[in-house]
Amino acid sequence: MKKVRIGVLVSGRGSNLQAVIDNIELGLLAAEIAVVISDQADAYSLERAKNHNIPAVHISAKGYKGKRDAYDALLVQELQKRGVELVCLAGFMRIITPVLIAAFPHRILNIHPSLLPAFPGLHVQKKALEHGVKFSGCTVHFVDEGMDTGPIIIQAVVPILDNDTEESLSTRILQQEHKIYSRAIQLFAEGRLKVESNRVSVIGGLTESNAFLINP
Ligand code: GRF
């Protein structure tokens, strides 16, 4: 099977990046990471990439305050140069602009640690606890011009326990992130994601494992 060439955009520790690397190396994911790009020079994600001989590039945002378009044009240039077909945001802490979106229409994925559309933005595990919801989880979605909006591909549900803290909940959600991000990338690689308006369907039908997951 042809491998999809992905570019992963990161800012920090990169545990989702690591899960994708591991699944590729295990032969579970028909993808090849063409480049990992960080806006932060000291992101541990860059080390992870180097440890696996994956091109790791730091593109500094210095001097690009208020010039998001210009910064994204640098990203597009680097991604296109590397022959990237699918862009995966994995803890990339910048708001992306139409410049990037137009260059990769329906070809940018994001992972978010809540059941969207509930709790977009930051500190979402804390917000879920404060709100008292009984279930949270994570979502992989195509990126559009909104903040954590865009057609949803897959979600995993994580029940919230009475004694949960922000940390314990984040840890359990992260475990599921590591599973569903690779699953979504694999569905993309297989050409099985069909987007119609805001709905994503899986060509060949849904199975429980690619429709939803409920995890204790
Ligand atoms: C994850 O919780 C992801 O959902 C969010 O940012 C965090 C990144 O974590 N978008 P990591 O860098 O992949 O460990």
Short mmCIF file of C-alpha atoms and ligand atoms in Angstrom, two decimals:
data_model
loop_
_atom_site.label_atom_id
_atom_site.label_comp_id
_atom_site.label_asym_id
_atom_site.label_seq_id
_atom_site.Cartn_x
_atom_site.Cartn_y
_atom_site.Cartn_z
CA MET A 1 0.00 0.00 0.00
CA LYS A 2 1.21 3.48 -0.87
CA LYS A 3 2.38 5.39 2.17
CA VAL A 4 0.95 8.83 2.78
CA ARG A 5 3.65 11.45 3.35
CA ILE A 6 2.84 13.43 6.45
CA GLY A 7 4.22 16.59 7.97
CA VAL A 8 3.74 16.92 11.72
CA LEU A 9 3.55 20.38 13.29
CA VAL A 10 4.47 20.52 16.96
CA SER A 11 5.38 22.90 19.76
CA GLY A 12 6.15 20.71 22.75
CA ARG A 13 6.62 17.27 24.26
CA GLY A 14 5.30 15.30 21.27
CA SER A 15 3.71 12.24 22.81
CA ASN A 16 1.21 12.09 19.93
CA LEU A 17 4.08 12.40 17.47
CA GLN A 18 5.79 9.51 19.27
CA ALA A 19 2.67 7.34 19.03
CA VAL A 20 2.50 7.97 15.28
CA ILE A 21 6.20 7.15 14.88
CA ASP A 22 5.77 3.95 16.90
CA ASN A 23 2.73 2.83 14.91
CA ILE A 24 4.55 3.45 11.64
CA GLU A 25 7.53 1.44 12.87
CA LEU A 26 5.21 -1.36 14.00
CA GLY A 27 3.77 -1.49 10.49
CA LEU A 28 0.33 -0.45 11.73
CA LEU A 29 0.24 2.82 9.85
CA ALA A 30 0.85 3.26 6.11
CA ALA A 31 2.53 6.61 6.50
CA GLU A 32 5.93 8.16 6.31
CA ILE A 33 6.84 11.28 8.27
CA ALA A 34 8.46 13.59 5.72
CA VAL A 35 9.19 16.31 8.26
CA VAL A 36 8.48 17.44 11.82
CA ILE A 37 8.28 21.21 12.16
CA SER A 38 8.30 23.10 15.45
CA ASP A 39 7.82 26.76 16.18
CA GLN A 40 9.79 26.23 19.41
CA ALA A 41 13.53 25.60 19.23
CA ASP A 42 13.59 23.52 22.41
CA ALA A 43 10.55 21.34 21.72
CA TYR A 44 11.23 17.77 22.84
CA SER A 45 9.33 16.70 19.72
CA LEU A 46 12.38 17.69 17.64
CA GLU A 47 14.52 15.27 19.67
CA ARG A 48 11.99 12.51 19.15
CA ALA A 49 12.11 13.06 15.39
CA LYS A 50 15.92 13.08 15.31
CA ASN A 51 16.02 9.86 17.34
CA HIS A 52 14.16 8.21 14.50
CA ASN A 53 16.08 9.87 11.67
CA ILE A 54 13.12 12.01 10.71
CA PRO A 55 13.90 15.51 9.37
CA ALA A 56 13.31 17.95 12.25
CA VAL A 57 12.98 21.63 11.41
CA HIS A 58 12.61 24.62 13.69
CA ILE A 59 10.83 27.55 12.08
CA SER A 60 11.06 30.44 14.49
CA ALA A 61 8.09 32.76 14.86
CA LYS A 62 10.39 35.58 15.94
CA GLY A 63 9.63 38.67 13.95
CA TYR A 64 6.25 37.31 12.85
CA LYS A 65 4.11 38.90 15.55
CA GLY A 66 0.89 39.98 13.87
CA LYS A 67 2.11 38.38 10.65
CA ARG A 68 0.57 34.95 10.90
CA ASP A 69 0.04 34.72 7.14
CA ALA A 70 3.71 35.27 6.47
CA TYR A 71 4.68 32.64 9.04
CA ASP A 72 2.25 30.13 7.56
CA ALA A 73 3.70 30.80 4.11
CA LEU A 74 7.04 29.56 5.51
CA LEU A 75 5.30 26.42 6.76
CA VAL A 76 3.68 25.84 3.37
CA GLN A 77 7.01 26.26 1.64
CA GLU A 78 8.73 23.72 3.89
CA LEU A 79 5.84 21.23 3.72
CA GLN A 80 5.60 21.43 -0.06
CA LYS A 81 9.34 21.12 -0.46
CA ARG A 82 9.15 17.83 1.46
CA GLY A 83 6.30 16.49 -0.65
CA VAL A 84 3.85 16.44 2.26
CA GLU A 85 0.35 15.20 1.40
CA LEU A 86 -1.21 15.37 4.86
CA VAL A 87 -0.45 17.85 7.65
CA CYS A 88 -0.96 16.65 11.24
CA LEU A 89 -1.13 19.20 14.03
CA ALA A 90 0.07 17.56 17.23
CA GLY A 91 0.22 20.05 20.04
CA PHE A 92 1.05 22.92 17.67
CA MET A 93 0.30 26.00 19.76
CA ARG A 94 -0.32 28.51 16.98
CA ILE A 95 -3.53 29.55 15.30
CA ILE A 96 -3.17 28.67 11.66
CA THR A 97 -4.39 30.88 8.85
CA PRO A 98 -6.18 30.42 5.52
CA VAL A 99 -2.74 30.47 3.88
CA LEU A 100 -2.00 27.01 5.26
CA ILE A 101 -5.55 25.76 4.93
CA ALA A 102 -5.79 26.76 1.26
CA ALA A 103 -2.53 24.98 0.50
CA PHE A 104 -3.81 21.73 2.05
CA PRO A 105 -7.61 21.67 1.63
CA HIS A 106 -9.12 18.84 3.73
CA ARG A 107 -5.58 17.71 4.27
CA ILE A 108 -4.90 19.06 7.74
CA LEU A 109 -5.80 17.06 10.85
CA ASN A 110 -5.82 18.11 14.49
CA ILE A 111 -6.16 16.21 17.74
CA HIS A 112 -7.96 17.87 20.62
CA PRO A 113 -8.41 16.58 24.19
CA SER A 114 -12.19 16.95 24.51
CA LEU A 115 -15.33 15.73 22.83
CA LEU A 116 -15.75 18.62 20.43
CA PRO A 117 -17.71 20.81 20.02
CA ALA A 118 -17.60 20.83 23.83
CA PHE A 119 -14.60 22.62 25.30
CA PRO A 120 -12.58 24.05 22.44
CA GLY A 121 -9.44 26.02 23.27
CA LEU A 122 -7.01 25.50 26.12
CA HIS A 123 -7.13 23.85 29.60
CA VAL A 124 -10.04 21.77 28.48
CA GLN A 125 -9.68 18.93 30.98
CA LYS A 126 -9.95 21.51 33.78
CA LYS A 127 -13.01 23.01 32.10
CA ALA A 128 -14.63 19.57 31.77
CA LEU A 129 -14.09 18.89 35.49
CA GLU A 130 -15.37 22.33 36.49
CA HIS A 131 -18.42 21.85 34.33
CA GLY A 132 -19.11 18.50 35.96
CA VAL A 133 -19.61 16.56 32.75
CA LYS A 134 -19.57 12.78 33.16
CA PHE A 135 -17.78 12.01 29.92
CA SER A 136 -14.94 13.66 28.13
CA GLY A 137 -12.51 12.28 25.58
CA CYS A 138 -10.69 13.35 22.48
CA THR A 139 -11.39 14.21 18.88
CA VAL A 140 -9.51 14.04 15.59
CA HIS A 141 -10.92 16.48 13.06
CA PHE A 142 -10.11 18.15 9.80
CA VAL A 143 -8.98 21.71 10.36
CA ASP A 144 -10.96 24.61 9.01
CA GLU A 145 -10.68 28.30 9.73
CA GLY A 146 -12.26 28.15 13.18
CA MET A 147 -10.67 27.30 16.51
CA ASP A 148 -11.02 23.52 17.06
CA THR A 149 -13.84 23.34 14.56
CA GLY A 150 -13.90 21.39 11.32
CA PRO A 151 -15.40 18.04 10.32
CA ILE A 152 -14.97 15.38 12.99
CA ILE A 153 -13.34 12.12 11.93
CA ILE A 154 -13.18 10.05 15.10
CA GLN A 155 -13.70 10.49 18.82
CA ALA A 156 -12.90 8.44 21.88
CA VAL A 157 -15.02 8.74 25.01
CA VAL A 158 -13.39 8.77 28.43
CA PRO A 159 -15.69 8.64 31.47
CA ILE A 160 -14.89 11.12 34.23
CA LEU A 161 -14.41 9.53 37.64
CA ASP A 162 -15.39 11.15 40.93
CA ASN A 163 -11.81 11.35 42.13
CA ASP A 164 -10.35 12.62 38.85
CA THR A 165 -7.94 15.53 38.86
CA GLU A 166 -6.93 17.53 35.82
CA GLU A 167 -3.80 15.41 35.69
CA SER A 168 -5.43 11.99 35.99
CA LEU A 169 -8.07 12.87 33.43
CA SER A 170 -5.48 14.29 31.03
CA THR A 171 -3.45 11.08 31.31
CA ARG A 172 -6.39 8.83 30.47
CA ILE A 173 -7.47 11.06 27.59
CA LEU A 174 -3.91 11.14 26.24
CA GLN A 175 -3.81 7.33 26.11
CA GLN A 176 -6.82 7.44 23.80
CA GLU A 177 -5.38 10.30 21.73
CA HIS A 178 -2.44 8.06 20.94
CA LYS A 179 -4.80 5.45 19.52
CA ILE A 180 -7.27 7.53 17.56
CA TYR A 181 -4.78 9.85 15.87
CA SER A 182 -3.08 6.94 14.14
CA ARG A 183 -6.45 5.43 13.32
CA ALA A 184 -7.60 8.63 11.61
CA ILE A 185 -4.33 8.93 9.68
CA GLN A 186 -4.68 5.33 8.54
CA LEU A 187 -8.24 5.95 7.30
CA PHE A 188 -6.94 8.97 5.40
CA ALA A 189 -4.07 6.93 3.97
CA GLU A 190 -6.55 4.34 2.76
CA GLY A 191 -8.53 7.09 1.03
CA ARG A 192 -11.59 6.17 3.04
CA LEU A 193 -12.60 9.53 4.48
CA LYS A 194 -15.40 11.24 2.61
CA VAL A 195 -16.26 14.79 3.67
CA GLU A 196 -19.68 16.17 2.87
CA SER A 197 -20.44 19.52 4.41
CA ASN A 198 -19.58 18.99 8.08
CA ARG A 199 -19.91 15.20 8.11
CA VAL A 200 -17.15 12.73 7.56
CA SER A 201 -18.13 9.22 6.56
CA VAL A 202 -15.89 6.23 6.23
CA ILE A 203 -16.01 4.60 2.82
CA GLY A 204 -16.48 0.87 3.25
CA GLY A 205 -18.57 1.40 6.32
CA LEU A 206 -18.06 2.07 9.94
CA THR A 207 -16.92 -0.53 12.37
CA GLU A 208 -17.06 0.01 16.07
CA SER A 209 -13.34 0.54 16.11
CA ASN A 210 -13.36 3.42 13.69
CA ALA A 211 -16.69 4.93 14.66
CA PHE A 212 -16.20 5.43 18.35
CA LEU A 213 -14.39 4.10 21.33
CA ILE A 214 -15.52 4.12 24.93
CA ASN A 215 -12.71 3.61 27.35
CA PRO A 216 -12.69 3.34 31.12
C1 GRF B 1 -2.52 16.94 23.35
O1 GRF B 1 -3.33 16.87 24.48
C2 GRF B 1 -3.33 17.32 22.14
O2 GRF B 1 -4.63 16.83 22.18
C3 GRF B 1 -3.34 18.83 22.22
O3 GRF B 1 -2.05 19.16 22.68
C4 GRF B 1 -1.52 18.08 23.44
C5 GRF B 1 -0.20 17.73 22.81
O4 GRF B 1 0.47 16.74 23.54
N1 GRF B 1 -3.68 19.40 20.94
P1 GRF B 1 1.74 16.04 22.94
O5 GRF B 1 2.73 17.15 22.59
O6 GRF B 1 1.33 15.27 21.73
O7 GRF B 1 2.26 15.15 24.03
#
